[in-house]
Each structure stands twice: as C-alpha cells, then as structure tokens.
C-alpha cells in the first residue's frame, strides 16, 4: 500500500462542487483583486483565531515580513527566533534588514527555548518570533512575561498552527501580531500561495492594509512605500469553503496522532511527540525521533511510505546564513534533532488502515535493527 505524506486529492474530491462553484462565481463577477471573498475570509479567520483584525496577504513569508515592517523593525535591530524552524521565519527578518538572533529549541516539544531567549536579549533586540512548530503553541505565558519585562514585540509564526491554542487562547492572538500561511499543505491551505496576519491593534491593522497595497488608503494616494502583498480573491474563495471544515480536520489530525502514539508506544527506540498540558496541538506534522533516522526513512520509502524530515538542516547551518557566524555545536539540541526527527504521513483523511500500515513498516525496521 503506497501512503502519501499528504493527500490533497482526496480532500479536493470531497469538496469539489463547493470549491468549483465558488471559484466560478469569482470569475463570473471578475472580482479578482480583494473584494467580497477576501473581506469575508478576513472576517471569518479573525473570528476563528479570536483576533479583532485579519489582513489577507500573499504568503506566510510576506505575513512575517510585513509584520516586522509595520513595527518599523529594520537595519541595526535584532529579532530573536528559533534555530529549529522553516527558513522563512529568519528570511523575513533578513529581508527587512534586521539581524536574526537564534536560540536553541526546547528538549521536549521542539519550540523555542525560553531560557535561551533571556540570554539572547541585547540593547538592540526589538522583537521575539516564537514559532508554533508542528502545530503546538510555544510557551507563550513565559515568552509574554519576558517580552513585557524588556519592552519587546511578539510576532507569532503561526504558519503551522491554524486553530491551535494554549490555555484556551488561540495561536495568533497572544502577541502583537500573528502570521499564517495558506500554502497548500498547511492545516488550512489554498490552491497556491496565500497568508494572513492577525492582530488586536486597530492602528497596526490599518497600516497593514495600506502596506499590502502600495501604501495606499485611497486608490492612487500613497501615504507610505508599501508593496503588492495581497491575498488573491480566488484563494480567498477556496479558503472560505475550507475554513468551515478546519476544526473537524484538526480533530481528525489529533485522533490520527493519538493512534500513532498508541501504536508506537511499545517501540523503545522511538520517541513520540509530547503535548504540553493546556496545549491544544493541531498536528500540522507528527514528528517522531529514531537514532537511525536516515536508514529508517530509506526503508519506509522502499515500502512506499512517504515520510519526510522537517527540517534536515537547522537555520544556522544553512549556506544562506554563513554570515551569522554560528557553527556546528551552536545549538546542540536542534542539531541532534535535525539528525533524528522523522515526520510520518498525516492528513485529516488518513485512515486507520494507513496508520497501521505505517506503524507495521516501522516495526519491521526496528525488529531488523536490534
Ligand atoms: C510555511 C511556513 C512559513 C512560510 O509560509 P509560506 O506561505 O510558504 O511563505 C513560515 N514559517 C513556518 C514555520 C512555516 O511552516
């Protein structure tokens, strides 16, 4: 049985009529730029994330970049984030001319290490970007305390955490600004690129609406040097259909994750994911660890079980970031995990049979290795 890493085809088949109809209506009305679908999505997504405002933008990377820009963070400023993340988090910091200052990840849950943040703060620090990695919120209570004490902004990278929460508070609504991606494989994904920014601050929201559209409030009157970073109306139409299913899909992901954890619990070589108390994990990824990860991955691929690695090279060891002057050994936990983590197939429509097949292949491999 071939098992894909994600299965976007099944989901499309289930929603085909609604999505096709909705897209067709955008085309018939030729309402391609912003318009009703984008406004409706912004309203619905703000509610979904318990935020006052939502601004649709062109991608998760742009959401992060605009968030930094609207807070006037730029050259000479430092922004703290985690070495264990997708590179877009730090690229956005670099793109506005600020310097990413990296911190190791937590041993237990892969999110940013709180003690590391404290040590990384300098006179130049302007903001912290915690990443709700794999779908579990970072330790926001502690991070907020640090931010308040030092007068720092919090920009949440919630690109993997649509619908996640901590003590009842939604990802994207803890800090000053929350950033989301609607890349097709995310928990909420469009059929192309897309993103959103959430905030409770009206002033920030208003500025972001201008920044994403040539710095204009009124057509052809430009009060700042903005860019074109709008959410596409066709993507918004798709997202409006899909958002109504997101809570159910997240629940399916949690159930699939629980079944994996149960079935894998008797394999001593395998470390399954930890969900912290009070955290509502949305399992964008289900990540295990195994000391012989590369061999296990090859074995699974031979069996047509398409597991993946998120991410094989930490930010500080990427060629793009040699200029930051970190080296191997700078972030030992992140580095050890980069060599041992493995993301198993997970999507809302995954069946019990598929999960059992993945686990049975893993068990075959582990039995051989002993
Ligand atoms: C996907 C992702 C991004 C970037 O989003 P894009 O829409 O692909 O630009 C940023 N950060 C994290 C943690 C992500 O997973």
Short mmCIF file of C-alpha atoms and ligand atoms in Angstrom, two decimals:
data_model
loop_
_atom_site.label_atom_id
_atom_site.label_comp_id
_atom_site.label_asym_id
_atom_site.label_seq_id
_atom_site.Cartn_x
_atom_site.Cartn_y
_atom_site.Cartn_z
CA UNK A 1 0.00 0.00 0.00
CA UNK A 2 1.50 3.33 -1.08
CA UNK A 3 0.93 6.01 1.56
CA UNK A 4 1.45 9.67 0.63
CA UNK A 5 2.83 12.23 3.05
CA UNK A 6 -0.25 14.40 2.50
CA UNK A 7 -3.27 13.65 0.34
CA UNK A 8 -4.70 16.83 -1.13
CA UNK A 9 -6.56 14.93 -3.87
CA UNK A 10 -9.00 13.18 -1.54
CA UNK A 11 -9.79 16.47 0.14
CA UNK A 12 -10.47 18.18 -3.18
CA UNK A 13 -12.73 15.31 -4.31
CA UNK A 14 -14.77 15.73 -1.11
CA UNK A 15 -15.19 19.49 -1.61
CA UNK A 16 -15.11 19.70 -5.39
CA UNK A 17 -18.62 21.02 -6.01
CA UNK A 18 -18.44 23.77 -3.40
CA UNK A 19 -14.99 24.89 -4.42
CA UNK A 20 -15.63 24.86 -8.16
CA UNK A 21 -18.83 26.81 -7.74
CA UNK A 22 -17.21 29.37 -5.51
CA UNK A 23 -14.29 29.90 -7.89
CA UNK A 24 -16.62 30.16 -10.84
CA UNK A 25 -18.56 32.88 -9.12
CA UNK A 26 -15.37 34.93 -8.62
CA UNK A 27 -14.62 34.55 -12.32
CA UNK A 28 -18.12 35.43 -13.46
CA UNK A 29 -18.07 38.55 -11.31
CA UNK A 30 -14.45 39.27 -12.37
CA UNK A 31 -13.82 40.18 -8.73
CA UNK A 32 -10.18 39.10 -8.83
CA UNK A 33 -8.50 41.60 -6.51
CA UNK A 34 -9.55 41.84 -2.83
CA UNK A 35 -13.36 42.28 -2.88
CA UNK A 36 -16.06 40.29 -1.07
CA UNK A 37 -14.32 36.90 -0.85
CA UNK A 38 -11.20 38.41 0.74
CA UNK A 39 -13.22 40.57 3.19
CA UNK A 40 -15.42 37.64 4.14
CA UNK A 41 -12.40 35.43 4.71
CA UNK A 42 -10.72 38.09 6.84
CA UNK A 43 -13.82 38.38 8.98
CA UNK A 44 -14.17 34.61 9.41
CA UNK A 45 -10.49 33.98 10.06
CA UNK A 46 -10.34 36.78 12.66
CA UNK A 47 -13.21 35.07 14.49
CA UNK A 48 -11.59 31.67 14.15
CA UNK A 49 -8.35 32.90 15.72
CA UNK A 50 -10.07 35.06 18.38
CA UNK A 51 -8.48 38.18 16.91
CA UNK A 52 -10.06 41.56 16.26
CA UNK A 53 -8.49 42.00 12.83
CA UNK A 54 -7.24 39.83 10.00
CA UNK A 55 -5.44 41.06 6.90
CA UNK A 56 -5.15 38.67 3.95
CA UNK A 57 -1.72 38.66 2.34
CA UNK A 58 0.18 36.80 -0.36
CA UNK A 59 2.06 34.20 1.73
CA UNK A 60 3.24 33.29 5.21
CA UNK A 61 6.67 34.70 4.42
CA UNK A 62 5.09 38.01 3.41
CA UNK A 63 2.96 37.99 6.54
CA UNK A 64 6.15 37.81 8.65
CA UNK A 65 7.93 40.40 6.54
CA UNK A 66 5.01 42.85 6.73
CA UNK A 67 4.65 42.27 10.47
CA UNK A 68 8.27 43.32 11.01
CA UNK A 69 7.89 46.26 8.64
CA UNK A 70 4.74 47.62 10.28
CA UNK A 71 6.54 47.58 13.65
CA UNK A 72 9.34 49.56 11.97
CA UNK A 73 11.95 46.90 12.62
CA UNK A 74 14.91 47.17 10.26
CA UNK A 75 18.68 47.68 9.95
CA UNK A 76 20.51 47.70 13.29
CA UNK A 77 17.71 45.83 15.05
CA UNK A 78 17.85 42.26 16.36
CA UNK A 79 14.98 39.80 16.31
CA UNK A 80 15.11 36.60 18.35
CA UNK A 81 13.79 33.37 16.87
CA UNK A 82 14.49 29.64 16.99
CA UNK A 83 17.11 27.69 15.03
CA UNK A 84 14.66 24.82 14.56
CA UNK A 85 12.15 26.27 12.08
CA UNK A 86 11.39 26.61 8.41
CA UNK A 87 13.82 29.12 6.92
CA UNK A 88 11.08 31.64 6.04
CA UNK A 89 10.97 32.76 9.69
CA UNK A 90 14.54 34.06 9.55
CA UNK A 91 14.39 35.11 5.88
CA UNK A 92 11.66 37.62 6.75
CA UNK A 93 13.92 39.12 9.45
CA UNK A 94 16.83 39.37 7.00
CA UNK A 95 14.57 40.78 4.30
CA UNK A 96 13.70 43.88 6.35
CA UNK A 97 17.41 44.38 7.08
CA UNK A 98 17.31 43.27 10.72
CA UNK A 99 19.52 40.54 12.20
CA UNK A 100 18.10 37.14 13.21
CA UNK A 101 19.41 36.08 16.62
CA UNK A 102 18.88 32.36 17.01
CA UNK A 103 18.07 30.28 20.06
CA UNK A 104 18.05 26.51 20.57
CA UNK A 105 14.80 24.58 20.85
CA UNK A 106 13.13 23.03 23.85
CA UNK A 107 14.17 19.44 24.53
CA UNK A 108 10.65 18.20 24.98
CA UNK A 109 8.46 19.96 22.43
CA UNK A 110 10.71 21.46 19.70
CA UNK A 111 9.53 25.07 20.25
CA UNK A 112 11.83 27.98 21.24
CA UNK A 113 13.80 27.50 24.47
CA UNK A 114 12.65 30.11 26.98
CA UNK A 115 15.96 30.36 28.89
CA UNK A 116 17.74 30.81 25.56
CA UNK A 117 15.57 33.84 24.78
CA UNK A 118 16.60 35.52 28.02
CA UNK A 119 20.30 35.03 27.23
CA UNK A 120 19.92 36.34 23.67
CA UNK A 121 18.44 39.72 24.61
CA UNK A 122 20.65 42.79 23.97
CA UNK A 123 20.10 46.56 23.69
CA UNK A 124 19.32 46.02 20.01
CA UNK A 125 16.59 43.40 20.49
CA UNK A 126 13.24 44.63 19.20
CA UNK A 127 11.08 41.53 18.91
CA UNK A 128 10.72 37.80 19.54
CA UNK A 129 9.28 35.49 16.90
CA UNK A 130 8.18 32.26 18.59
CA UNK A 131 7.22 29.52 16.12
CA UNK A 132 4.31 27.24 17.00
CA UNK A 133 6.22 24.40 15.40
CA UNK A 134 4.46 21.28 14.12
CA UNK A 135 1.15 22.71 15.42
CA UNK A 136 1.91 23.12 19.13
CA UNK A 137 1.96 26.62 20.64
CA UNK A 138 5.30 27.77 22.02
CA UNK A 139 5.49 28.57 25.77
CA UNK A 140 3.61 31.82 25.35
CA UNK A 141 3.00 32.64 29.01
CA UNK A 142 6.72 32.71 29.78
CA UNK A 143 7.54 34.42 26.48
CA UNK A 144 5.00 37.16 27.13
CA UNK A 145 6.50 37.79 30.56
CA UNK A 146 9.96 38.21 29.04
CA UNK A 147 8.60 40.49 26.29
CA UNK A 148 6.79 42.69 28.79
CA UNK A 149 9.81 42.93 31.06
CA UNK A 150 12.12 44.01 28.23
CA UNK A 151 9.63 46.00 26.13
CA UNK A 152 9.80 43.68 23.13
CA UNK A 153 7.22 42.95 20.46
CA UNK A 154 5.94 39.43 19.92
CA UNK A 155 5.27 38.29 16.38
CA UNK A 156 3.94 34.73 16.32
CA UNK A 157 4.88 32.47 13.45
CA UNK A 158 1.61 30.52 13.45
CA UNK A 159 2.15 29.17 9.92
CA UNK A 160 1.80 25.59 11.22
CA UNK A 161 -0.78 26.27 13.91
CA UNK A 162 -4.18 27.28 12.47
CA UNK A 163 -6.62 26.58 15.30
CA UNK A 164 -4.03 25.60 17.91
CA UNK A 165 -4.41 27.08 21.39
CA UNK A 166 -2.83 27.26 24.81
CA UNK A 167 -4.98 27.55 27.94
CA UNK A 168 -7.88 28.47 25.68
CA UNK A 169 -6.03 31.28 23.88
CA UNK A 170 -5.68 30.90 20.10
CA UNK A 171 -2.37 30.81 18.26
CA UNK A 172 -2.00 34.14 16.50
CA UNK A 173 -3.71 36.11 19.28
CA UNK A 174 -1.08 36.00 22.05
CA UNK A 175 1.32 38.56 20.74
CA UNK A 176 1.19 41.88 18.91
CA UNK A 177 0.85 40.17 15.54
CA UNK A 178 0.17 36.61 14.32
CA UNK A 179 1.32 35.29 10.94
CA UNK A 180 -0.29 32.46 8.99
CA UNK A 181 0.47 30.63 5.74
CA UNK A 182 -2.07 29.02 3.44
CA UNK A 183 0.48 27.06 1.43
CA UNK A 184 -1.46 24.03 0.08
CA UNK A 185 -0.09 21.50 2.59
CA UNK A 186 -0.81 23.56 5.73
CA UNK A 187 -3.74 22.69 8.04
CA UNK A 188 -5.67 25.35 6.13
CA UNK A 189 -4.27 25.59 2.60
CA UNK A 190 -5.28 27.26 -0.64
CA UNK A 191 -4.55 26.11 -4.18
CA UNK A 192 -1.50 28.28 -4.48
CA UNK A 193 0.22 30.75 -2.15
CA UNK A 194 -1.59 32.79 0.46
CA UNK A 195 -1.24 34.09 4.00
CA UNK A 196 -2.82 36.19 6.73
CA UNK A 197 -1.90 38.48 9.57
CA UNK A 198 -3.94 38.72 12.77
CA UNK A 199 -3.82 41.48 15.36
CA UNK A 200 -5.95 43.10 18.05
CA UNK A 201 -4.44 46.52 17.38
CA UNK A 202 -6.56 48.66 15.10
CA UNK A 203 -3.75 51.02 14.23
CA UNK A 204 -1.46 48.15 13.17
CA UNK A 205 -4.30 46.60 11.16
CA UNK A 206 -4.97 49.82 9.29
CA UNK A 207 -1.29 50.29 8.46
CA UNK A 208 -1.01 46.69 7.26
CA UNK A 209 -3.97 47.15 4.92
CA UNK A 210 -2.08 50.02 3.32
CA UNK A 211 1.31 48.28 3.29
CA UNK A 212 -0.04 45.25 1.45
CA UNK A 213 -1.46 47.53 -1.25
CA UNK A 214 1.16 50.02 -2.47
CA UNK A 215 0.92 52.05 0.74
CA UNK A 216 -2.45 53.45 -0.26
CA UNK A 217 -5.62 54.04 1.70
CA UNK A 218 -7.42 55.51 -1.26
CA UNK A 219 -6.62 54.46 -4.81
CA UNK A 220 -3.65 56.41 -6.24
CA UNK A 221 -2.96 58.31 -2.97
CA UNK A 222 0.09 56.78 -1.30
CA UNK A 223 0.98 57.68 2.26
CA UNK A 224 3.76 55.10 2.66
CA UNK A 225 6.05 52.96 0.50
CA UNK A 226 4.08 49.75 0.51
CA UNK A 227 4.23 46.80 -1.85
CA UNK A 228 1.79 44.45 -3.52
CA UNK A 229 1.26 41.63 -1.00
CA UNK A 230 -2.47 40.97 -1.30
CA UNK A 231 -4.31 37.69 -0.74
CA UNK A 232 -5.69 36.57 -4.10
CA UNK A 233 -9.50 36.55 -4.35
CA UNK A 234 -9.59 33.06 -5.90
CA UNK A 235 -7.53 31.75 -2.99
CA UNK A 236 -9.86 33.51 -0.56
CA UNK A 237 -12.86 31.82 -2.22
CA UNK A 238 -11.24 28.40 -1.72
CA UNK A 239 -10.23 29.25 1.85
CA UNK A 240 -13.79 30.37 2.66
CA UNK A 241 -15.06 26.91 1.73
CA UNK A 242 -12.25 25.11 3.55
CA UNK A 243 -12.29 27.19 6.75
CA UNK A 244 -15.71 25.73 7.66
CA UNK A 245 -14.04 22.29 7.85
CA UNK A 246 -10.86 23.27 9.66
CA UNK A 247 -11.99 22.49 13.21
CA UNK A 248 -13.09 18.99 12.12
CA UNK A 249 -9.87 18.44 10.19
CA UNK A 250 -7.79 19.45 13.22
CA UNK A 251 -9.78 16.99 15.31
CA UNK A 252 -9.08 14.23 12.77
CA UNK A 253 -5.39 15.07 12.87
CA UNK A 254 -5.40 14.83 16.68
CA UNK A 255 -7.12 11.44 16.53
CA UNK A 256 -4.64 10.15 13.94
CA UNK A 257 -1.77 11.41 16.10
CA UNK A 258 -3.19 9.69 19.18
CA UNK A 259 -3.44 6.42 17.29
CA UNK A 260 0.16 6.69 16.06
CA UNK A 261 1.33 7.38 19.61
CA UNK A 262 -0.60 4.42 20.97
CA UNK A 263 0.66 2.02 18.32
CA UNK A 264 4.28 3.21 18.55
CA UNK A 265 4.43 3.26 22.34
CA UNK A 266 5.97 -0.20 22.70
CA UNK A 267 8.99 0.51 20.45
CA UNK A 268 11.82 1.57 22.76
CA UNK A 269 13.94 3.22 20.01
CA UNK A 270 11.17 5.62 19.12
CA UNK A 271 10.37 8.92 20.80
CA UNK A 272 6.80 10.07 20.11
CA UNK A 273 5.69 13.73 20.36
CA UNK A 274 4.80 15.36 23.70
CA UNK A 275 1.78 17.63 24.03
CA UNK A 276 2.16 20.05 26.93
CA UNK A 277 -0.59 20.45 29.48
CA UNK A 278 -3.05 23.12 28.41
CA UNK A 279 -1.89 22.98 24.79
CA UNK A 280 -4.30 22.16 22.00
CA UNK A 281 -1.90 20.71 19.42
CA UNK A 282 -3.17 20.69 15.82
CA UNK A 283 -0.53 18.28 14.47
CA UNK A 284 0.45 20.00 11.27
CA UNK A 285 3.20 17.40 11.49
CA UNK A 286 3.52 14.22 13.52
CA UNK A 287 7.22 14.05 14.33
CA UNK A 288 8.99 11.09 15.95
CA UNK A 289 12.68 10.53 16.63
CA UNK A 290 14.80 7.47 15.90
CA UNK A 291 18.59 7.18 16.27
CA UNK A 292 18.91 5.53 12.81
CA UNK A 293 16.59 8.02 11.13
CA UNK A 294 18.21 8.01 7.67
CA UNK A 295 18.09 4.22 7.42
CA UNK A 296 14.51 4.17 8.67
CA UNK A 297 13.49 6.80 6.13
CA UNK A 298 15.09 4.85 3.28
CA UNK A 299 13.34 1.70 4.45
CA UNK A 300 9.96 3.44 4.57
CA UNK A 301 10.43 4.91 1.09
CA UNK A 302 11.23 1.45 -0.24
CA UNK A 303 7.89 0.35 1.20
CA UNK A 304 6.24 3.39 -0.45
CA UNK A 305 5.53 5.02 2.88
CA UNK A 306 6.34 8.67 2.26
CA UNK A 307 7.67 10.10 5.50
CA UNK A 308 9.66 13.37 5.48
CA UNK A 309 12.10 15.49 7.52
CA UNK A 310 11.20 18.91 8.95
CA UNK A 311 13.87 20.14 8.80
CA UNK A 312 17.09 18.38 7.79
CA UNK A 313 19.34 21.47 8.17
CA UNK A 314 18.84 23.98 11.01
CA UNK A 315 18.83 27.68 10.07
CA UNK A 316 22.31 28.38 11.47
CA UNK A 317 23.89 25.64 9.34
CA UNK A 318 22.22 26.74 6.09
CA UNK A 319 24.55 28.13 3.43
CA UNK A 320 22.37 31.24 3.23
CA UNK A 321 23.31 32.09 6.81
CA UNK A 322 27.07 31.61 6.96
CA UNK A 323 27.23 35.37 7.59
CA UNK A 324 25.61 34.96 11.02
CA UNK A 325 28.79 33.29 12.25
CA UNK A 326 27.21 30.37 14.03
CA UNK A 327 28.82 26.96 13.69
CA UNK A 328 28.18 23.30 14.31
CA UNK A 329 27.69 22.98 18.06
CA UNK A 330 25.99 26.40 18.46
CA UNK A 331 22.59 24.79 19.13
CA UNK A 332 23.14 21.20 20.26
CA UNK A 333 19.51 20.19 20.75
CA UNK A 334 18.35 21.49 17.40
CA UNK A 335 21.32 19.80 15.74
CA UNK A 336 20.77 16.45 17.45
CA UNK A 337 17.09 16.56 16.48
CA UNK A 338 17.81 17.50 12.86
CA UNK A 339 19.60 14.14 12.54
CA UNK A 340 16.93 12.05 14.25
CA UNK A 341 13.49 13.56 13.53
CA UNK A 342 11.04 11.98 11.11
CA UNK A 343 7.60 13.27 10.08
CA UNK A 344 5.10 10.48 9.45
CA UNK A 345 2.28 10.69 6.88
CA UNK A 346 -0.54 12.72 8.40
CA UNK A 347 -3.59 14.41 6.90
CA UNK A 348 -7.21 14.68 8.04
CA UNK A 349 -8.41 11.92 5.70
CA UNK A 350 -5.75 9.35 6.71
CA UNK A 351 -7.38 6.02 7.57
CA UNK A 352 -6.76 3.70 10.48
CA UNK A 353 -5.60 1.13 7.95
CA UNK A 354 -3.00 3.53 6.54
CA UNK A 355 -1.73 4.43 10.02
CA UNK A 356 -1.44 0.73 10.92
CA UNK A 357 0.50 0.09 7.72
CA UNK A 358 2.98 2.91 8.51
CA UNK A 359 3.47 1.54 12.02
CA UNK A 360 3.87 -2.01 10.82
CA UNK A 361 6.65 -0.92 8.43
CA UNK A 362 8.37 0.95 11.28
CA UNK A 363 8.10 -2.14 13.49
CA UNK A 364 9.61 -4.34 10.76
CA UNK A 365 12.56 -1.97 10.50
CA UNK A 366 13.09 -1.76 14.27
CA UNK A 367 12.95 -5.53 14.65
CA UNK A 368 15.69 -5.90 11.99
CA UNK A 369 17.88 -3.24 13.59
CA UNK A 370 18.04 -4.83 17.04
C1 LIG B 1 5.09 27.51 5.75
C2 LIG B 1 5.84 28.28 6.77
C3 LIG B 1 6.24 29.62 6.54
C4 LIG B 1 6.14 30.29 5.21
O1 LIG B 1 4.89 30.32 4.61
P1 LIG B 1 4.77 30.48 3.03
O2 LIG B 1 3.31 30.68 2.83
O3 LIG B 1 5.29 29.24 2.41
O4 LIG B 1 5.56 31.68 2.63
C5 LIG B 1 6.86 30.29 7.57
N1 LIG B 1 7.09 29.70 8.76
C6 LIG B 1 6.75 28.43 9.00
C7 LIG B 1 7.02 27.84 10.35
C8 LIG B 1 6.13 27.66 8.01
O5 LIG B 1 5.82 26.39 8.26
#
